PDB file of C-alpha atoms in Angstrom:
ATOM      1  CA  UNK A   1      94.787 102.577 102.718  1.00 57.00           C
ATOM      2  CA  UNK A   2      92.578 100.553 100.986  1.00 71.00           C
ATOM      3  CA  UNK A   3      89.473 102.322 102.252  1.00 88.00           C
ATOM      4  CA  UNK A   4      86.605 104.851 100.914  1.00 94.00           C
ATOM      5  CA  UNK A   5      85.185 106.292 103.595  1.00 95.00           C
ATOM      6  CA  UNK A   6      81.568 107.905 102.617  1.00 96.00           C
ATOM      7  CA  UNK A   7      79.245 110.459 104.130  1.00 96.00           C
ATOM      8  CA  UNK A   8      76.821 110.696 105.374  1.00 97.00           C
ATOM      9  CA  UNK A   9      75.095 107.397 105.843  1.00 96.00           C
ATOM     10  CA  UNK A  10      71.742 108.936 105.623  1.00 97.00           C
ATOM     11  CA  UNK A  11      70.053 112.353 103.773  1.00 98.00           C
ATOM     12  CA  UNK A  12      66.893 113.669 103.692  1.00 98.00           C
ATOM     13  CA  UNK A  13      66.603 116.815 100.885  1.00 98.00           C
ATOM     14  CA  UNK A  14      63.908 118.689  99.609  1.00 98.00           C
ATOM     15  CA  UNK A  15      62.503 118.675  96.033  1.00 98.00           C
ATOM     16  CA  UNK A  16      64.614 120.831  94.250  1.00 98.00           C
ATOM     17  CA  UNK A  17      67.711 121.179  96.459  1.00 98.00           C
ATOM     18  CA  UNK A  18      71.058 119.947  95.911  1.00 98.00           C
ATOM     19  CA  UNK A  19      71.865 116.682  97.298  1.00 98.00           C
ATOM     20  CA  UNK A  20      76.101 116.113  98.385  1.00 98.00           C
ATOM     21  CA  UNK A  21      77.349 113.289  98.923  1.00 98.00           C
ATOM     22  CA  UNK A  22      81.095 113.079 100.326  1.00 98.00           C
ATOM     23  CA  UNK A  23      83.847 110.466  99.596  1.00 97.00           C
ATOM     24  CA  UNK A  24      87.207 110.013 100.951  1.00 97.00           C
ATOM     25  CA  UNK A  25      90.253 107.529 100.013  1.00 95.00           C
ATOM     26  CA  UNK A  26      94.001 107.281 101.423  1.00 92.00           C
ATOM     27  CA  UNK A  27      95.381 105.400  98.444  1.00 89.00           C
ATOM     28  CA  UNK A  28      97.094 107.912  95.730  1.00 88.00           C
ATOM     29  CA  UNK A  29      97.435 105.395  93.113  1.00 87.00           C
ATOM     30  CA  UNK A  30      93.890 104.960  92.724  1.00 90.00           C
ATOM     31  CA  UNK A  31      92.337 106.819  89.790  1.00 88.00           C
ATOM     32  CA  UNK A  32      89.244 105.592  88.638  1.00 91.00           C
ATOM     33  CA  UNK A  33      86.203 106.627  90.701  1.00 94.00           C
ATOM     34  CA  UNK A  34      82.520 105.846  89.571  1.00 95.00           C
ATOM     35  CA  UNK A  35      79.256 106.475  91.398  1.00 97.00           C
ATOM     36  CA  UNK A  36      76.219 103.953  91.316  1.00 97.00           C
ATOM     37  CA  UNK A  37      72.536 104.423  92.023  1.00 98.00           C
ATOM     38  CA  UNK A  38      70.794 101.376  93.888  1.00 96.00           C
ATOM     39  CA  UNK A  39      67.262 101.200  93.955  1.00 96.00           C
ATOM     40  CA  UNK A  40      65.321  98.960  96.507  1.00 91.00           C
ATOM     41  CA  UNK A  41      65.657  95.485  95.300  1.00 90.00           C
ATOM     42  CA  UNK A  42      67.911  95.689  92.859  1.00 92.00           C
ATOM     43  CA  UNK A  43      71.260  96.047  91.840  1.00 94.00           C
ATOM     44  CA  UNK A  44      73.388  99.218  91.893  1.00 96.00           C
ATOM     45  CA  UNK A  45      73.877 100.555  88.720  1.00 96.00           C
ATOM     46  CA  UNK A  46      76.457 102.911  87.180  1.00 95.00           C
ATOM     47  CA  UNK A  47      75.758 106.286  87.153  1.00 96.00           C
ATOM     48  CA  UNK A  48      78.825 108.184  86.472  1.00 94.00           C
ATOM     49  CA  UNK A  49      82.354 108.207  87.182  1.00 93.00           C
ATOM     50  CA  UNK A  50      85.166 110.437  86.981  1.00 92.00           C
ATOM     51  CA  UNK A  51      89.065 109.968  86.377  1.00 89.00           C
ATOM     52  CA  UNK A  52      91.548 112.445  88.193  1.00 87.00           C
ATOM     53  CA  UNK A  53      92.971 114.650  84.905  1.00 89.00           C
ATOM     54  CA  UNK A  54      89.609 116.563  85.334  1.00 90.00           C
ATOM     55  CA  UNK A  55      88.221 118.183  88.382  1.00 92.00           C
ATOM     56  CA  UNK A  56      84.398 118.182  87.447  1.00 95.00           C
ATOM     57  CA  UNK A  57      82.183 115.971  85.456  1.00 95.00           C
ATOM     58  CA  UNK A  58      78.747 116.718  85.050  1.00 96.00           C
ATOM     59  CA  UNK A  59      75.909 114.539  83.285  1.00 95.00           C
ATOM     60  CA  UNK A  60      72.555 116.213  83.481  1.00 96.00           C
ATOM     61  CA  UNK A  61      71.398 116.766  86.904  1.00 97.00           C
ATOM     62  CA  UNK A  62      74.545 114.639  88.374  1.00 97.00           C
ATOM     63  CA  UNK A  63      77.663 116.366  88.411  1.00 96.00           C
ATOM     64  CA  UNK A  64      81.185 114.683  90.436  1.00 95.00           C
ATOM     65  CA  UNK A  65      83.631 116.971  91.652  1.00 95.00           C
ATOM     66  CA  UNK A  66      87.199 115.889  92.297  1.00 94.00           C
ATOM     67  CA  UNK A  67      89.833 117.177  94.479  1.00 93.00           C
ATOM     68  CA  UNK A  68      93.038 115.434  94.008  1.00 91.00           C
ATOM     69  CA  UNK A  69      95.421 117.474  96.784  1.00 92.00           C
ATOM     70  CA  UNK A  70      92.390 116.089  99.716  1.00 94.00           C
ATOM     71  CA  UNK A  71      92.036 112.850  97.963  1.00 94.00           C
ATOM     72  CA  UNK A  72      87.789 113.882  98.019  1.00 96.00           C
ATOM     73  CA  UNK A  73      85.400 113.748  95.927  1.00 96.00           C
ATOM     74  CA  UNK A  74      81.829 114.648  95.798  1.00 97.00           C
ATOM     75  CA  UNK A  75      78.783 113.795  93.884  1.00 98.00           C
ATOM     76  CA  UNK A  76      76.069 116.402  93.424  1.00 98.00           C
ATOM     77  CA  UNK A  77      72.556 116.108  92.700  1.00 98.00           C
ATOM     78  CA  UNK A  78      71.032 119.294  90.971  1.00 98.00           C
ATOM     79  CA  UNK A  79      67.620 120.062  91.366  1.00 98.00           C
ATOM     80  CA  UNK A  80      66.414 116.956  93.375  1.00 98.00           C
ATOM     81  CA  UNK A  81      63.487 115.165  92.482  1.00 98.00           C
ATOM     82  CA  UNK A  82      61.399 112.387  94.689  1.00 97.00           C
ATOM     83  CA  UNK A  83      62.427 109.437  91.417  1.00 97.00           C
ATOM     84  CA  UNK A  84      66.558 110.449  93.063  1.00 98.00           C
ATOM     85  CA  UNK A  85      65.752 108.439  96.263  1.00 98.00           C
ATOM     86  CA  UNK A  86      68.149 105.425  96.007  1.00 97.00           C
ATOM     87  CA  UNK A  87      71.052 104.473  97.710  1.00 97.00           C
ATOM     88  CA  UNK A  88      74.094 105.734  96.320  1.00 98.00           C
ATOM     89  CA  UNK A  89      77.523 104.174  96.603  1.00 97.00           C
ATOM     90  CA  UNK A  90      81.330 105.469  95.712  1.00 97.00           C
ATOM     91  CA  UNK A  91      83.682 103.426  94.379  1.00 95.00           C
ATOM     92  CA  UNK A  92      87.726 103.944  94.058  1.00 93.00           C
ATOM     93  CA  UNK A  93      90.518 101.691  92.297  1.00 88.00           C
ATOM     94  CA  UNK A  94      93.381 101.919  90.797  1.00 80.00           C
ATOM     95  CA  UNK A  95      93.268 102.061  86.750  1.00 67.00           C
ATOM     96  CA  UNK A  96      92.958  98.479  85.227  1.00 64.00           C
ATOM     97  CA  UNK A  97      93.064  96.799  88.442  1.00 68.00           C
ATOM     98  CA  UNK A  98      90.033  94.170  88.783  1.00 72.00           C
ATOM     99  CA  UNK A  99      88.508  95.392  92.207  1.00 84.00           C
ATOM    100  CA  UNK A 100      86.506  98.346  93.421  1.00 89.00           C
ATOM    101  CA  UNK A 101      86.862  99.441  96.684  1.00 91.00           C
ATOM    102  CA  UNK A 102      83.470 100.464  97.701  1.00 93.00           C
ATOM    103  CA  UNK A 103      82.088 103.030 100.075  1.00 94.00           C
ATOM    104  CA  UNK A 104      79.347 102.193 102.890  1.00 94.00           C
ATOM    105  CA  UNK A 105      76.618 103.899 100.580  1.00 95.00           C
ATOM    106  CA  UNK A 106      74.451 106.888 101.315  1.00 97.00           C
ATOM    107  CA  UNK A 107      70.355 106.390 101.455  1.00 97.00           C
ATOM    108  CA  UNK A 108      68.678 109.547 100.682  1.00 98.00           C
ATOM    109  CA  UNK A 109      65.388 110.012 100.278  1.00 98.00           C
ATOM    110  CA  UNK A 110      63.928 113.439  98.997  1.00 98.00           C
ATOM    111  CA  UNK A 111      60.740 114.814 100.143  1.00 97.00           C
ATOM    112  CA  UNK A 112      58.053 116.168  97.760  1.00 92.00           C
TER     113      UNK A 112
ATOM    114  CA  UNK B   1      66.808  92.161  75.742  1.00 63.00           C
ATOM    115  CA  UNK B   2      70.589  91.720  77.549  1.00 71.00           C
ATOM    116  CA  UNK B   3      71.296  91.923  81.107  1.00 94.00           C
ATOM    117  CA  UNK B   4      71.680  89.127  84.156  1.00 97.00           C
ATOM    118  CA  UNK B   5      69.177  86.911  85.618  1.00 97.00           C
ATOM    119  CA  UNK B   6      69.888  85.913  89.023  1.00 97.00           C
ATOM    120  CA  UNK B   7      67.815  83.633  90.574  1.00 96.00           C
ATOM    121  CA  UNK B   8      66.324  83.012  92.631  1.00 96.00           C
ATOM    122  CA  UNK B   9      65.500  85.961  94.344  1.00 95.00           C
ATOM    123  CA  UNK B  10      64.760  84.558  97.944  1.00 95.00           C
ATOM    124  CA  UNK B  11      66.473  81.707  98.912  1.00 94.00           C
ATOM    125  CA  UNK B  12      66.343  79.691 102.577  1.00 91.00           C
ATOM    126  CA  UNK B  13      68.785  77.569 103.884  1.00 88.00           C
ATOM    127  CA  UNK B  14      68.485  75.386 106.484  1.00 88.00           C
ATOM    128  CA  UNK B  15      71.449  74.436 109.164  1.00 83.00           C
ATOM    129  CA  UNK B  16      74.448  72.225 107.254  1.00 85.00           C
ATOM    130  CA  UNK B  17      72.738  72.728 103.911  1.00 91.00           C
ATOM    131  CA  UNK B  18      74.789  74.008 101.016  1.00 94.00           C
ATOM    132  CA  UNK B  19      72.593  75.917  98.356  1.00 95.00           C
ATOM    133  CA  UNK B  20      73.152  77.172  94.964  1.00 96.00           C
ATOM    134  CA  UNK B  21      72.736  80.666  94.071  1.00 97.00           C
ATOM    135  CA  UNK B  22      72.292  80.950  89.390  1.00 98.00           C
ATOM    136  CA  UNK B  23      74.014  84.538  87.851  1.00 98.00           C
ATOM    137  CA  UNK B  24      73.270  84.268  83.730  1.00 98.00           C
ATOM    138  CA  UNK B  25      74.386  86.773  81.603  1.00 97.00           C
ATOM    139  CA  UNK B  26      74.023  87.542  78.001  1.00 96.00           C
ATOM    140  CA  UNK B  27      75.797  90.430  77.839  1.00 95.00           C
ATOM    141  CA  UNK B  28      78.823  88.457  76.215  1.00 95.00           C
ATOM    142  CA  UNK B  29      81.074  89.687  78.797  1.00 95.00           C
ATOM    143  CA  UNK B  30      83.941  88.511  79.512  1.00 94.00           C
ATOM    144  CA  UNK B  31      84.656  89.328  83.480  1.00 94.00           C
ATOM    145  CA  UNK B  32      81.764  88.191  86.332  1.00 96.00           C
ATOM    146  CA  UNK B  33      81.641  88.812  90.022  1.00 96.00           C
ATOM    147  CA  UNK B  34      79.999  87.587  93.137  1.00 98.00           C
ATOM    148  CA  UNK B  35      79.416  90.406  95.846  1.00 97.00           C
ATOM    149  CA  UNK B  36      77.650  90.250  98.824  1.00 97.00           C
ATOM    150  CA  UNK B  37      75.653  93.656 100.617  1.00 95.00           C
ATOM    151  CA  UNK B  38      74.807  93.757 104.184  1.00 92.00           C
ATOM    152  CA  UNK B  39      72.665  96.657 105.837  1.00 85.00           C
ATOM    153  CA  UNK B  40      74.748  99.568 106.055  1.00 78.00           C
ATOM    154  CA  UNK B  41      77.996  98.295 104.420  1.00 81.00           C
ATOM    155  CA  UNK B  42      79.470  98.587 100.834  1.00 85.00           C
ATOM    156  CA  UNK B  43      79.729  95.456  98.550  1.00 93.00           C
ATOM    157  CA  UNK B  44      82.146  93.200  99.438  1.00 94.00           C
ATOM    158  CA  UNK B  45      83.855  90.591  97.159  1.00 94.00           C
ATOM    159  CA  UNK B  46      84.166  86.871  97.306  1.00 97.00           C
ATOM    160  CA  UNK B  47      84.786  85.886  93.962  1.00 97.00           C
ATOM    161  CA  UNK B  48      85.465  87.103  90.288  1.00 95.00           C
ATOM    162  CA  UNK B  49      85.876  85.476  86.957  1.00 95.00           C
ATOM    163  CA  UNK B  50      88.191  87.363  84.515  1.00 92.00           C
ATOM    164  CA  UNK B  51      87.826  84.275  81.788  1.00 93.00           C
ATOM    165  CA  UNK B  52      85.856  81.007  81.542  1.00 94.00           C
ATOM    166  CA  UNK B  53      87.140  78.247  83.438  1.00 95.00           C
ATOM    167  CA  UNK B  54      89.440  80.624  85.318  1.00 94.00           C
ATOM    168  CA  UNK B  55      88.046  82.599  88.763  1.00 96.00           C
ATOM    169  CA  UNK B  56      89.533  84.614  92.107  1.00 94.00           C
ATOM    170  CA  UNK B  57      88.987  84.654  95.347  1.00 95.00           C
ATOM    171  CA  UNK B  58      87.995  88.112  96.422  1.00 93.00           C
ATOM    172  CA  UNK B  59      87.959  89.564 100.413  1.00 91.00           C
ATOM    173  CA  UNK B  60      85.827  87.239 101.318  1.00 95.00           C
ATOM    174  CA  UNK B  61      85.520  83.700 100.048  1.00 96.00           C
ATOM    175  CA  UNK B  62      85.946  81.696 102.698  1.00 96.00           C
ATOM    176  CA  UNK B  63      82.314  79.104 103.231  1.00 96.00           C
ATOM    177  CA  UNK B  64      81.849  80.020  99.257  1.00 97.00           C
ATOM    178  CA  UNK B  65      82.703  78.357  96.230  1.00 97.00           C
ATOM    179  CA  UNK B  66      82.024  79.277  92.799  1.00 98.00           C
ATOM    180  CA  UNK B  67      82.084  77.357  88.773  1.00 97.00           C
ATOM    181  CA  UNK B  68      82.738  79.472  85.485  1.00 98.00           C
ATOM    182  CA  UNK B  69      82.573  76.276  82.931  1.00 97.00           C
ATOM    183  CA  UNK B  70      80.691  79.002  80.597  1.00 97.00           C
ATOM    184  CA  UNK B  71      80.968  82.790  79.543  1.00 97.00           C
ATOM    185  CA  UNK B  72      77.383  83.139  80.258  1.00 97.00           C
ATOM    186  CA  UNK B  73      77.596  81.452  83.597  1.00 98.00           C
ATOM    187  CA  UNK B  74      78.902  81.954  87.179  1.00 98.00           C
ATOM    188  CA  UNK B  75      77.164  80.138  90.085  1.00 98.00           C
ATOM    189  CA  UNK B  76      77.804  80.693  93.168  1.00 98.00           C
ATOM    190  CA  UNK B  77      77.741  78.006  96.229  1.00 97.00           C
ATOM    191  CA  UNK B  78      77.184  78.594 100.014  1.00 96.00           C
ATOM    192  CA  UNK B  79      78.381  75.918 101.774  1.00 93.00           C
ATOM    193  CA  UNK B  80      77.741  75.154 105.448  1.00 89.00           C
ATOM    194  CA  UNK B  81      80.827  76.563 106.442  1.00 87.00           C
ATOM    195  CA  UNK B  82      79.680  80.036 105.879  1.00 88.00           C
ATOM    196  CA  UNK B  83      78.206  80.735 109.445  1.00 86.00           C
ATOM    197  CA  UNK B  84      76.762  83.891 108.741  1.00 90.00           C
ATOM    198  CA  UNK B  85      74.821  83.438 104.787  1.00 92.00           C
ATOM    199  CA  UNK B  86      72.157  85.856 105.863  1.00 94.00           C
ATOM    200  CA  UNK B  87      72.540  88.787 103.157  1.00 95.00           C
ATOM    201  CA  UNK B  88      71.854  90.054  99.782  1.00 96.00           C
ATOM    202  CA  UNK B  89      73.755  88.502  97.098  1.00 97.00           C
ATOM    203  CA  UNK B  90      74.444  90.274  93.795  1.00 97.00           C
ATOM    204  CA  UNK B  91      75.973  88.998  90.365  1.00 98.00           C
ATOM    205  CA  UNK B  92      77.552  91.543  87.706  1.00 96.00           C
ATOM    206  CA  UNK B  93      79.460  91.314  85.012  1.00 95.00           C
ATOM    207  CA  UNK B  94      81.869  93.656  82.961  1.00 92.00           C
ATOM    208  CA  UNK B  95      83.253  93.680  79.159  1.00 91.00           C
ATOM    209  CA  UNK B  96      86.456  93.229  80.238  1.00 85.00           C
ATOM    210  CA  UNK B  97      88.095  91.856  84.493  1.00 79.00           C
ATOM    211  CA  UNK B  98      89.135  95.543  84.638  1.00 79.00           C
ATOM    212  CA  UNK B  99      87.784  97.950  87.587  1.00 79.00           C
ATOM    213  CA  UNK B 100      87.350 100.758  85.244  1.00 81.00           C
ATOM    214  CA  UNK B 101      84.397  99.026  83.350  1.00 85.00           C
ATOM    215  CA  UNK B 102      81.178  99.153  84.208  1.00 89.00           C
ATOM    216  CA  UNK B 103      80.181  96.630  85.979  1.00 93.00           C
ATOM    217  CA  UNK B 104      76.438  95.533  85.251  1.00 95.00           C
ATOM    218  CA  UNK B 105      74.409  94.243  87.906  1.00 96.00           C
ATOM    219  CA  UNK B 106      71.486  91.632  88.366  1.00 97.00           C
ATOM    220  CA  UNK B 107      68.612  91.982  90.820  1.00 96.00           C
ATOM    221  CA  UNK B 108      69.778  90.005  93.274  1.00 96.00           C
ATOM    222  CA  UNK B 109      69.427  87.216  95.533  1.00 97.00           C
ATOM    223  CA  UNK B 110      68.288  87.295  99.009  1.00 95.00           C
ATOM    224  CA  UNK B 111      69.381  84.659 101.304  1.00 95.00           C
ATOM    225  CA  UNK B 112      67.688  84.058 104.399  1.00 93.00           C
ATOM    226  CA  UNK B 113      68.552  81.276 107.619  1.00 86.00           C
ATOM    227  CA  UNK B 114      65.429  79.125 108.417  1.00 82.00           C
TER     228      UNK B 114
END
């Protein structure tokens, strides 16, 4: 229950296209869930996050979508460009709790 | 300007040695963490601060042992009863010991077996 289960471990996109990346949770009272960027050698770093009163929350090129009733949610990358190729990494919790519960992260690299 | 310095950033241990890995912050934030990230797998725990002098163990703490006798400081100590020390260890920090902060990272250490 305490799992977020991410997908897929691995992406390869085009310049321009829309990257998805999928994330999955059993526990209903969580209700905080960011998204962080991780480049090479460094430390992940927040990139947006999304509580469940709203379905969609979009920041520039980034936009999480939220679907409460499947327990999913989805972050989108619009428009991909070749400076996008990190690893990315869901994160759930419940609100005001002290620990995420991360997902596996998903590497994607997009080709020029 | 602010952020966290972790040093250093590769680190070798030899058999029964216990090293020491530095996280300083100057973000003056309250809350620091201690996570560890192997190949393939999310970050994982082993210890968080929520106030000086105070700290948690998180999922995984055992072979680990950590300080927090300042704000800006949380080392972090792997002692020769962690079997397994080869990853990459990462410090962050938050305003407040709440999940729904952002938690800001350092650069990491890398910890190798010689």
């Amino acid at each position: 229950q305490q799992q977020v289960k991410q997908s897929p471990q691995s992406l390869i996109v085009q310049k321009g296209g829309i990257s998805i990346i999928n994330c999955a949770y059993e526990n209903t009272a969580f209700d905080y869930f960011p998204w962080y960027q991780q480049f090479p050698g460094k430390g992940p770093a927040l990139l947006i996050a999304i509580r469940p009163d709203v379905s969609e929350k979009k920041e520039g090129r980034f936009t999480i979508s939220f679907n409460k009733s499947a327990k999913q949610f989805s972050l989108h990358i619009m428009d991909s460009q070749p400076g996008d190729s990190a690893t990315y990494f869901c994160a759930a919790s419940p609100d005001s709790n002290y620990q995420l519960i991360w997902g596996a992260g998903t590497k994607l690299i997009i080709k020029p | 300007d602010g952020g966290i310095t972790q040093s250093p950033k590769y680190l070798f241990r030899k058999e029964g040695q216990n090293v020491t890995l530095s996280c300083e912050q100057n973000l003056n934030h309250d809350a620091m963490y201690w996570y560890r990230q192997d190949p393939g797998q999310g970050l994982r725990l082993i210890y968080y601060s929520q106030i000086v002098n105070d700290f948690q163990k998180g999922d995984i703490a055992e072979g680990y042992s950590v300080s927090r006798e300042k704000k800006e400081s949380f080392p972090l100590t792997v002692t020769s009863a962690q079997k397994n020390p080869t990853a990459f260890y990462l410090c962050a920090s938050s305003a407040r010991g709440y999940s729904n902060q952002p938690q800001h990272f350092g650069d990491g250490t890398r910890l190798s077996i010689l």
